[in-house]
């Protein structure tokens, strides 16, 4: 009895850990444990369930996926999207095939999409979601780089595949992000956020690729007997299909070996292979379990691991003061390359591994690409977060948020903060000064060309020194000067955002500036109660905002910058019929390229756009006034007027170009 209770207690513990990890991964696009650790805990739970015959409610071994929390519309899948049973034993696969042919393809690590075509046109795209209900992302799918918007076949077909972002595109996007903590952890997280954007202009800029791998359904005139025929058909229709090979019990192990050798050359992320029966009738006759279809199985790479000695933990500082731990260990060979460093992401992960200098650790590459520490055999637990910042020597402090511990430097004058702060100041959404990478900013600081952001606007006096610097010449200098001069004229919101006020993104900066009639002096002197009165601004943001400008150093820096800049006046005049009005936009728009353009159009004329309908909303713009959407229902309950796009433009006397 005691042993059974221990097992049940361990199951509850595993259940909670896996649930928290899945929530962080799928809902918040963050990681609190490695894939290696997650798989190990999952396998342990599955084995305990098998031993005890008990499956706890909402167990991750039964429930597929996680809750959806975006504002995207949702839809139930006609055919539930189950996850696949998995194995790391390639020698088990010949027997699994039961003497039949299989189709062996890459298991892509992105976001599953289901596409519906009618009359040769893409009419709907839905994410996997939780396996039963997905999010509708049709506008985003239309801007994928390789997706066919129209196809030759005019009947209705439903296609399943994976949206992915390549490693090279992942690196390009991350290289454009100045702040270390803002960079994406891996291509899968970047893809997830990109595919589920509310603004498909952002999706279009990120070069998403779609690889088809299943014809879910088609009108009866399409009679295919094999998966290969289906994939050939999809290729003929213009789809990029996942690379696949026909496997037999005699060839499947050899094929896995060949694909394994190709893995380091692939630009797309893959976390294994998928083997499915080629003969459709036989595959369909197998049915499914509560969680898995029986016609397919996932083969996951047995991670190549190596033991290493932990030499030190480096601490990397950022603009906000966040200091992230990086494990440095004796060099080891993994997947054909030498590895000696791995990010630990945060203090919680470091503590969870009980790391200490000199410990023997097990290292592997997640998806054969990203170095991770899988296990610590010594678990001395002697490594502690530094009490002083490794860059400036200032005092550090630990903060815990959502049960994740992180370390921060408290010195406002930390050089690392200066580099990151100026990088934020010159970023595209802020002052948009091109030609100033973090390396260049650090060089300028070291050479005493600048000590703060305002000095950038005085660099013309240091021409001779800059032109003589390595990597700079007359042409580079002039391009930088032109960019700096162009940045002298800036909107109040972009200026406010550039200062790096805590919790103030560009959209929040726009909200605040608009509330104070774009008067930056009023903005800087705003009281907390005035800020809280702005819809979308809470007490925490308001108090941090007031505290920022109450600090003499921050205010002086802002005032010095203002003396060197010219703030743009807002395009909207107070006489605009929509000035001060609050709008919510839902559904398709036809006279604008998208809802973002309509949002900007409203804001330029003094109106406000929010994401949800409340008692403070003046108008809901929806071209389908009879829609039964939640926003329409809320608008009717609150007596908020629902208007079409055309009626909105009539209020303004027509669309101004």
XYZ file of C-alpha atoms in Angstrom:
657
model
C 0.000 0.000 0.000
C 2.811 2.375 0.942
C 4.608 1.667 -2.359
C 1.406 2.353 -4.335
C 0.936 5.663 -2.525
C 4.516 6.673 -3.343
C 3.941 5.930 -7.005
C 0.700 7.919 -7.010
C 2.411 10.850 -5.312
C 5.214 10.723 -7.898
C 2.621 10.688 -10.704
C 0.988 13.810 -9.296
C 4.396 15.500 -9.096
C 5.264 14.542 -12.687
C 1.824 15.609 -13.886
C 2.262 19.087 -12.392
C 5.795 19.548 -13.748
C 4.808 18.488 -17.257
C 1.708 20.686 -17.176
C 3.762 23.748 -16.175
C 6.331 23.018 -18.882
C 3.644 22.563 -21.548
C 1.923 25.781 -20.480
C 5.188 27.720 -20.739
C 6.070 26.163 -24.103
C 2.732 26.328 -25.926
C 1.005 29.258 -24.243
C 3.872 31.615 -23.375
C 6.512 30.583 -25.958
C 9.106 30.119 -23.211
C 10.997 27.161 -21.770
C 11.395 26.107 -18.143
C 12.997 22.739 -18.907
C 14.836 21.135 -21.805
C 13.160 18.800 -24.331
C 15.434 16.070 -23.006
C 14.148 16.507 -19.453
C 10.508 16.784 -20.615
C 10.744 13.514 -22.577
C 12.326 11.740 -19.623
C 9.610 12.898 -17.207
C 6.869 12.068 -19.736
C 8.227 8.537 -20.212
C 8.451 8.070 -16.450
C 4.806 9.140 -16.028
C 3.645 6.861 -18.854
C 5.456 3.909 -17.266
C 3.926 4.628 -13.844
C 0.446 4.830 -15.393
C 1.058 1.464 -17.031
C 2.268 -0.051 -13.732
C -0.546 1.320 -11.581
C -3.388 1.249 -14.083
C -4.212 4.825 -12.990
C -4.395 7.794 -15.345
C -4.994 11.084 -13.557
C -7.550 13.549 -14.892
C -6.083 15.839 -17.563
C -2.902 13.749 -17.768
C -0.457 14.966 -20.440
C -0.296 11.358 -21.716
C -3.977 11.568 -22.668
C -4.792 15.210 -23.266
C -3.482 16.487 -26.606
C -2.033 20.009 -26.700
C -2.803 22.931 -24.382
C -5.407 25.672 -23.975
C -5.593 28.422 -26.584
C -5.412 31.965 -25.237
C -5.022 34.195 -28.311
C -7.686 36.509 -29.705
C -7.742 34.639 -33.015
C -11.109 33.123 -33.964
C -11.368 29.420 -33.223
C -12.834 26.429 -34.992
C -13.295 22.732 -34.219
C -11.413 20.326 -36.495
C -13.601 17.965 -38.506
C -10.996 15.251 -37.855
C -9.217 15.440 -34.441
C -5.467 15.977 -34.760
C -3.847 13.378 -32.541
C -0.196 13.326 -31.581
C 1.870 10.303 -32.625
C 3.166 7.438 -30.565
C 6.965 7.548 -30.526
C 10.038 5.377 -30.323
C 13.803 5.909 -30.225
C 14.495 2.298 -31.181
C 15.057 2.133 -34.942
C 15.381 -1.649 -34.783
C 11.727 -1.858 -33.703
C 10.458 -0.285 -36.927
C 10.874 -3.247 -39.342
C 8.494 -5.249 -37.114
C 6.109 -2.291 -36.804
C 5.664 -2.300 -40.610
C 4.183 -5.838 -40.479
C 5.765 -6.761 -43.819
C 4.227 -3.753 -45.588
C 5.533 -0.609 -47.313
C 5.785 2.613 -45.367
C 6.396 6.277 -46.128
C 9.308 7.734 -44.131
C 9.455 11.544 -43.879
C 10.910 14.306 -41.722
C 9.091 15.186 -38.494
C 9.202 18.967 -38.839
C 9.412 21.186 -35.757
C 7.077 24.085 -36.471
C 3.339 24.686 -36.206
C 0.824 22.311 -37.782
C -1.679 23.938 -40.169
C -4.804 22.566 -41.860
C -5.666 24.220 -45.193
C -9.011 24.047 -46.998
C -9.334 24.773 -50.735
C -12.622 25.222 -52.585
C -12.969 25.877 -56.319
C -9.195 25.981 -56.528
C -8.803 28.762 -53.943
C -7.474 28.771 -50.384
C -10.486 29.617 -48.215
C -9.351 28.659 -44.729
C -6.258 27.887 -42.659
C -6.472 26.617 -39.077
C -3.724 25.777 -36.560
C -3.589 22.495 -34.664
C -4.492 24.288 -31.420
C -5.271 21.682 -28.767
C -5.932 18.966 -31.341
C -9.709 19.430 -31.302
C -10.048 23.214 -31.637
C -7.632 25.347 -33.647
C -7.161 29.034 -34.412
C -8.124 30.469 -37.793
C -5.053 32.049 -39.430
C -6.172 32.293 -43.080
C -4.793 35.801 -43.684
C -1.411 34.747 -42.334
C -1.283 31.566 -44.415
C -1.871 33.596 -47.575
C 1.483 35.330 -47.064
C 3.587 32.194 -46.509
C 6.429 32.198 -49.029
C 5.636 28.948 -50.847
C 1.937 28.309 -50.336
C -0.339 28.057 -53.425
C -3.216 30.525 -53.107
C -4.959 28.843 -56.048
C -4.555 25.276 -57.319
C -5.637 23.490 -60.532
C -8.039 21.111 -58.760
C -11.487 22.706 -58.351
C -13.080 20.328 -55.852
C -12.803 20.746 -52.080
C -9.676 19.341 -50.475
C -8.222 19.601 -46.964
C -4.431 19.485 -46.606
C -2.383 19.122 -43.445
C 1.219 20.266 -43.152
C 3.770 22.122 -41.071
C 4.587 25.826 -41.108
C 8.275 26.299 -40.338
C 10.909 29.013 -40.171
C 14.356 27.942 -41.361
C 17.489 28.200 -39.260
C 18.944 30.844 -41.602
C 15.790 32.980 -41.341
C 15.792 32.478 -37.560
C 19.365 33.797 -37.387
C 18.518 36.767 -39.651
C 15.597 37.824 -37.473
C 17.494 37.360 -34.208
C 20.430 39.390 -35.554
C 18.071 42.350 -36.021
C 17.055 42.275 -32.339
C 19.382 44.343 -30.158
C 18.360 43.022 -26.743
C 19.593 39.567 -25.746
C 16.496 38.794 -23.670
C 14.220 39.720 -26.583
C 15.822 37.257 -28.987
C 13.845 34.132 -29.879
C 14.936 30.885 -28.212
C 14.473 28.621 -31.251
C 12.796 28.531 -34.701
C 9.728 26.706 -33.363
C 8.884 29.489 -30.876
C 9.476 32.143 -33.540
C 7.241 30.266 -35.992
C 4.463 29.829 -33.419
C 4.354 33.548 -32.696
C 4.653 34.466 -36.379
C 1.876 32.187 -37.646
C -0.514 33.438 -34.932
C 0.118 37.153 -35.514
C -2.927 39.407 -35.638
C -1.069 41.482 -38.260
C -0.125 39.397 -41.312
C 2.309 42.062 -42.496
C 4.654 40.807 -39.769
C 4.074 37.225 -40.917
C 4.981 38.177 -44.489
C 8.301 39.678 -43.371
C 9.413 36.444 -41.700
C 9.427 34.104 -44.723
C 7.340 31.245 -43.323
C 7.448 28.018 -45.354
C 4.701 25.381 -45.530
C 5.447 21.682 -46.095
C 2.411 19.531 -46.898
C 2.413 15.963 -45.566
C -1.191 14.662 -45.551
C -4.263 14.895 -47.755
C -6.855 14.826 -44.970
C -9.917 14.656 -47.194
C -11.001 15.168 -50.776
C -14.134 14.766 -52.843
C -14.867 11.185 -53.808
C -13.671 11.632 -57.383
C -10.134 11.577 -55.976
C -9.501 7.910 -55.282
C -5.979 7.230 -54.057
C -4.771 3.859 -52.884
C -1.425 4.972 -51.406
C 0.063 7.872 -49.438
C 2.650 8.285 -52.199
C -0.129 8.932 -54.738
C -1.588 11.560 -52.417
C 1.773 13.309 -52.000
C 2.384 13.210 -55.761
C -1.042 14.779 -56.291
C -0.282 17.542 -53.779
C 3.015 18.241 -55.542
C 1.146 18.551 -58.855
C -1.162 21.101 -57.229
C 1.805 23.341 -56.382
C 2.462 22.349 -52.768
C 5.947 21.846 -51.380
C 5.674 18.412 -49.808
C 7.855 17.155 -46.997
C 10.740 15.056 -48.324
C 9.874 11.351 -48.075
C 11.127 7.877 -48.999
C 9.342 4.566 -49.528
C 10.522 2.186 -46.795
C 10.187 -1.564 -46.412
C 11.017 -3.732 -43.393
C 14.317 -4.501 -45.141
C 15.291 -0.885 -45.924
C 13.801 1.252 -43.152
C 16.805 1.124 -40.788
C 19.227 1.953 -43.599
C 17.008 4.859 -44.720
C 16.966 6.270 -41.194
C 20.767 6.210 -41.219
C 20.887 8.103 -44.530
C 18.429 10.739 -43.307
C 20.348 11.089 -40.057
C 23.483 11.981 -42.056
C 21.516 14.631 -43.976
C 20.185 16.264 -40.806
C 23.125 18.680 -40.191
C 22.762 19.986 -43.776
C 19.021 20.734 -43.430
C 18.072 24.398 -43.056
C 14.703 23.452 -41.574
C 14.200 22.297 -37.949
C 13.319 18.624 -37.489
C 13.018 16.630 -34.272
C 12.769 13.183 -35.803
C 11.066 11.172 -38.566
C 7.528 9.934 -39.206
C 6.772 6.455 -40.526
C 3.271 5.786 -41.853
C 1.769 2.911 -43.828
C 1.723 3.569 -47.564
C -1.468 1.574 -48.248
C -4.381 3.860 -47.278
C -7.066 1.174 -46.865
C -4.886 -0.847 -44.487
C -3.872 2.281 -42.543
C -7.498 3.330 -42.067
C -8.482 -0.160 -40.913
C -6.135 0.118 -37.916
C -8.177 2.815 -36.168
C -6.795 4.742 -33.206
C -6.265 4.680 -29.455
C -7.486 7.463 -27.141
C -4.356 9.460 -27.928
C -2.565 7.976 -30.949
C -3.509 6.952 -34.494
C -2.278 3.420 -35.219
C -1.262 4.107 -38.842
C 1.808 6.229 -38.004
C 4.662 6.368 -35.525
C 7.259 9.039 -34.762
C 10.902 8.057 -34.619
C 12.828 10.446 -32.353
C 16.579 10.649 -32.562
C 18.384 9.019 -29.681
C 20.192 12.189 -28.649
C 23.950 11.954 -28.936
C 25.213 12.881 -25.506
C 28.628 13.490 -24.009
C 29.948 13.942 -20.521
C 31.793 17.166 -19.766
C 33.230 18.968 -16.781
C 31.539 22.253 -15.871
C 34.290 24.883 -15.879
C 32.349 28.033 -15.064
C 29.026 29.799 -15.352
C 29.194 33.069 -17.270
C 26.626 35.771 -16.621
C 25.496 37.923 -19.561
C 23.944 41.328 -18.771
C 21.288 43.239 -20.759
C 19.703 46.715 -21.073
C 17.057 45.981 -18.461
C 19.654 44.645 -16.059
C 18.641 40.997 -16.607
C 21.705 38.746 -16.241
C 21.403 35.300 -17.842
C 23.579 32.281 -16.928
C 25.635 30.449 -19.569
C 27.292 27.106 -18.809
C 30.908 26.749 -19.980
C 32.284 23.195 -19.991
C 35.186 21.178 -21.368
C 34.834 20.934 -25.180
C 32.975 17.864 -26.438
C 32.120 16.567 -29.914
C 28.380 16.420 -30.635
C 26.710 15.831 -33.997
C 29.947 16.620 -35.848
C 30.834 19.905 -34.105
C 32.751 20.959 -31.000
C 30.563 22.348 -28.218
C 31.721 24.124 -25.065
C 28.845 26.461 -24.077
C 25.101 26.168 -23.435
C 22.562 28.768 -22.347
C 20.773 27.982 -19.090
C 18.115 30.686 -19.781
C 17.451 31.613 -16.141
C 18.417 30.969 -12.520
C 15.569 28.457 -12.036
C 17.015 26.110 -14.663
C 20.498 26.440 -13.134
C 19.125 25.582 -9.694
C 16.992 22.746 -11.056
C 20.173 21.101 -12.365
C 21.942 21.698 -9.010
C 25.026 22.893 -10.871
C 28.432 23.489 -9.337
C 31.857 24.208 -10.812
C 33.655 20.928 -11.443
C 30.439 18.909 -11.745
C 30.169 16.217 -14.391
C 27.302 17.101 -16.725
C 25.612 15.381 -19.657
C 25.420 17.583 -22.741
C 23.350 17.124 -25.891
C 21.996 19.147 -28.818
C 18.245 19.758 -28.849
C 17.043 18.752 -32.338
C 20.745 18.068 -33.012
C 21.306 21.844 -33.183
C 21.047 23.763 -29.887
C 23.461 22.802 -27.049
C 21.707 21.967 -23.774
C 22.620 20.388 -20.448
C 20.500 17.270 -20.006
C 21.653 16.104 -16.597
C 24.111 16.823 -13.822
C 25.562 13.619 -12.374
C 27.382 15.328 -9.501
C 24.632 17.753 -8.434
C 26.861 19.621 -5.988
C 24.558 22.648 -6.102
C 27.432 24.985 -5.232
C 26.910 27.433 -8.111
C 25.172 30.551 -6.875
C 24.052 33.714 -8.657
C 26.718 36.425 -8.238
C 26.063 39.156 -5.709
C 27.859 41.618 -7.993
C 27.314 42.291 -11.708
C 30.102 40.675 -13.803
C 30.275 43.792 -15.995
C 30.215 46.698 -13.531
C 30.588 45.116 -10.100
C 27.301 46.638 -8.954
C 24.892 44.883 -6.579
C 22.581 42.223 -8.039
C 19.183 41.023 -6.895
C 17.016 37.951 -7.541
C 13.438 38.406 -8.710
C 10.815 35.690 -9.068
C 7.996 36.010 -11.582
C 5.600 33.208 -12.567
C 7.751 30.834 -10.480
C 10.835 31.613 -12.597
C 13.837 33.180 -10.862
C 15.958 35.746 -12.709
C 19.007 37.822 -11.726
C 19.239 41.591 -12.246
C 22.013 44.205 -11.960
C 20.885 47.188 -9.875
C 23.534 49.660 -11.116
C 21.903 52.198 -13.439
C 25.340 53.094 -14.872
C 26.360 49.550 -15.768
C 28.286 49.653 -19.115
C 26.326 46.644 -20.369
C 23.115 48.538 -19.714
C 24.514 51.524 -21.625
C 25.273 49.452 -24.709
C 21.880 47.761 -24.627
C 20.039 51.013 -23.811
C 21.598 52.866 -26.745
C 20.930 49.840 -29.001
C 17.273 50.088 -27.942
C 17.301 53.866 -28.552
C 18.495 53.469 -32.167
C 16.264 50.444 -32.981
C 13.843 50.471 -35.901
C 10.683 51.092 -33.839
C 12.441 53.786 -31.805
C 14.749 56.393 -33.414
C 15.516 54.127 -36.389
C 19.210 55.034 -36.747
C 20.860 52.556 -39.107
C 24.516 51.552 -38.961
C 24.809 51.276 -35.178
C 25.217 47.655 -34.120
C 25.939 46.753 -30.495
C 29.587 46.247 -31.453
C 29.792 49.742 -32.974
C 28.034 51.302 -29.973
C 30.463 49.548 -27.625
C 33.386 50.797 -29.721
C 32.061 54.386 -29.625
C 31.646 54.141 -25.838
C 35.154 52.723 -25.366
C 36.658 55.493 -27.527
C 34.712 58.100 -25.501
C 32.971 59.296 -28.682
C 29.685 58.960 -26.799
C 28.699 58.504 -23.171
C 24.923 58.632 -23.643
C 22.284 58.602 -26.404
C 22.245 62.390 -26.859
C 25.912 62.318 -27.909
C 24.924 60.538 -31.120
C 23.554 63.850 -32.408
C 26.949 65.510 -31.852
C 29.044 62.917 -33.689
C 29.584 65.155 -36.718
C 32.235 66.973 -34.657
C 34.215 63.701 -34.362
C 34.415 62.912 -38.093
C 38.188 62.502 -38.279
C 38.255 60.068 -35.367
C 35.343 57.985 -36.710
C 36.657 57.754 -40.289
C 39.971 56.506 -38.913
C 38.352 53.683 -36.942
C 38.611 50.079 -38.144
C 35.529 49.147 -40.147
C 34.677 52.783 -40.855
C 35.479 54.985 -43.822
C 34.174 58.128 -45.467
C 31.192 56.331 -46.979
C 30.171 54.523 -43.763
C 30.531 57.743 -41.805
C 28.307 59.661 -44.217
C 25.602 56.979 -44.200
C 25.569 57.083 -40.411
C 25.349 60.900 -40.365
C 22.458 60.853 -42.867
C 20.597 58.339 -40.716
C 21.186 60.403 -37.565
C 19.974 63.574 -39.255
C 16.825 61.813 -40.486
C 16.175 60.660 -36.912
C 16.158 64.226 -35.560
C 12.488 64.466 -36.539
C 10.473 61.867 -34.662
C 6.948 61.304 -33.357
C 6.338 61.774 -29.616
C 5.417 58.093 -29.261
C 8.608 56.788 -30.892
C 10.653 59.196 -28.779
C 8.923 57.978 -25.606
C 9.487 54.349 -26.595
C 13.162 55.015 -27.354
C 13.813 56.092 -23.752
C 13.333 52.520 -22.536
C 10.771 53.316 -19.847
C 9.931 50.016 -18.072
C 6.909 48.176 -19.544
C 6.373 50.810 -22.260
C 6.242 49.260 -25.725
C 5.518 51.275 -28.844
C 1.753 50.658 -28.751
C 1.563 51.730 -25.081
C 3.645 54.814 -25.881
C 1.132 55.718 -28.599
C -1.749 55.301 -26.142
C -0.139 57.604 -23.590
C 0.915 60.293 -26.063
C -2.523 60.344 -27.644
C -4.182 60.715 -24.230
C -2.091 63.849 -23.602
C -2.654 65.354 -27.071
C 0.903 64.447 -28.154
C 2.284 66.978 -25.679
C 5.510 65.366 -24.439
C 5.829 67.780 -21.489
C 2.422 66.697 -20.213
C 3.401 63.074 -20.798
C 6.591 63.392 -18.745
C 4.699 65.110 -15.916
C 1.738 62.713 -15.909
C 0.414 61.574 -12.546
C -0.293 57.893 -11.856
C -4.052 58.493 -11.587
C -4.069 60.212 -15.003
C -2.284 57.249 -16.559
C -4.564 54.660 -14.953
C -7.528 56.529 -16.469
C -6.201 55.536 -19.916
C -7.768 52.262 -21.018
C -5.042 49.618 -21.199
C -2.788 51.210 -18.555
C -2.756 49.526 -15.154
C -1.402 50.620 -11.806
C 1.905 48.756 -12.139
C 2.721 50.406 -15.477
C 1.537 53.813 -14.236
C 3.633 53.718 -11.071
C 6.755 52.570 -12.928
C 6.222 55.308 -15.522
C 5.926 58.049 -12.891
C 8.938 56.679 -10.991
C 11.037 56.762 -14.173
C 10.479 60.482 -14.811
C 10.737 61.294 -11.094
C 14.373 60.182 -11.250
C 16.438 63.285 -11.966
C 18.955 61.488 -14.197
C 16.230 60.104 -16.480
C 14.456 63.427 -16.767
C 17.669 65.309 -17.579
C 18.560 62.819 -20.310
C 15.057 63.118 -21.829
C 15.179 66.914 -21.738
C 18.652 66.971 -23.292
C 17.426 64.761 -26.140
C 14.380 66.957 -26.683
C 16.666 69.982 -27.122
C 18.339 68.158 -30.039
C 15.186 66.820 -31.718
C 12.105 68.080 -33.482
C 8.895 66.294 -32.507
C 6.363 65.724 -35.266
C 2.926 67.137 -34.699
C 0.116 64.576 -35.088
C -1.599 64.478 -38.464
C -5.052 64.430 -36.881
C -6.734 67.734 -36.087
C -9.048 68.093 -33.140
C -11.837 68.942 -35.585
C -11.770 65.357 -36.927
C -15.223 63.737 -36.495
C -13.618 60.715 -34.812
C -11.194 62.554 -32.507
C -11.476 61.066 -29.023
C -13.716 58.197 -30.187
C -12.848 54.594 -29.322
C -13.135 51.858 -31.963
C -12.809 48.089 -32.059
C -12.183 46.376 -35.418
C -13.168 42.792 -36.187
C -13.595 40.631 -39.276
C -12.357 41.305 -42.809
C -11.723 44.779 -44.219
C -11.886 45.588 -47.917
C -10.918 49.232 -48.418
C -7.694 48.896 -46.429
C -4.858 46.389 -46.846
C -5.680 44.981 -43.423
C -6.887 45.850 -39.947
C -3.499 47.354 -39.078
C -3.804 49.962 -41.847
C -7.339 50.807 -40.679
C -6.082 51.056 -37.078
C -3.333 53.485 -38.114
C -5.837 55.463 -40.211
C -8.097 55.919 -37.161
C -5.237 56.867 -34.852
C -3.871 59.442 -37.311
C -7.245 61.184 -37.111
C -7.398 61.296 -33.340
C -9.367 58.109 -32.689
C -8.383 55.182 -30.490
C -8.420 51.470 -31.307
C -8.659 48.808 -28.600
C -8.789 45.026 -28.759
C -12.031 44.331 -26.918
C -15.519 45.827 -26.695
C -16.304 47.546 -23.380
C -18.735 50.161 -22.119
C -16.165 52.785 -23.188
C -16.228 51.644 -26.829
C -18.001 54.061 -29.197
C -18.085 51.913 -32.354
C -17.431 48.317 -33.408
C -16.375 48.154 -37.065
C -17.543 44.884 -38.618
C -18.490 44.452 -42.282
C -20.680 41.519 -41.245
C -23.192 43.287 -38.993
C -25.200 40.056 -38.598
C -22.181 38.141 -37.322
C -22.675 36.086 -34.162
C -19.088 36.708 -33.048
C -18.430 37.364 -29.365
C -17.539 40.990 -30.128
C -20.843 41.575 -31.926
C -22.777 39.978 -29.073
C -20.944 42.103 -26.490
C -21.559 45.247 -28.541
C -25.288 44.554 -28.622
C -25.387 43.843 -24.891
C -23.623 47.150 -24.160
C -25.532 49.152 -26.812
C -22.321 49.865 -28.699
C -23.078 50.853 -32.302
C -21.896 48.309 -34.895
C -20.924 49.974 -38.197
C -19.491 48.732 -41.465
C -16.256 49.952 -42.997
C -18.254 52.013 -45.521
C -20.283 53.656 -42.751
C -17.063 54.492 -40.923
C -15.660 56.204 -44.016
C -18.924 58.115 -44.486
C -18.346 59.644 -41.040
C -15.123 61.100 -42.427
C -16.563 62.161 -45.770
C -14.779 59.396 -47.684
C -11.347 57.853 -47.587
C -8.417 60.255 -47.832
C -5.490 58.894 -49.831
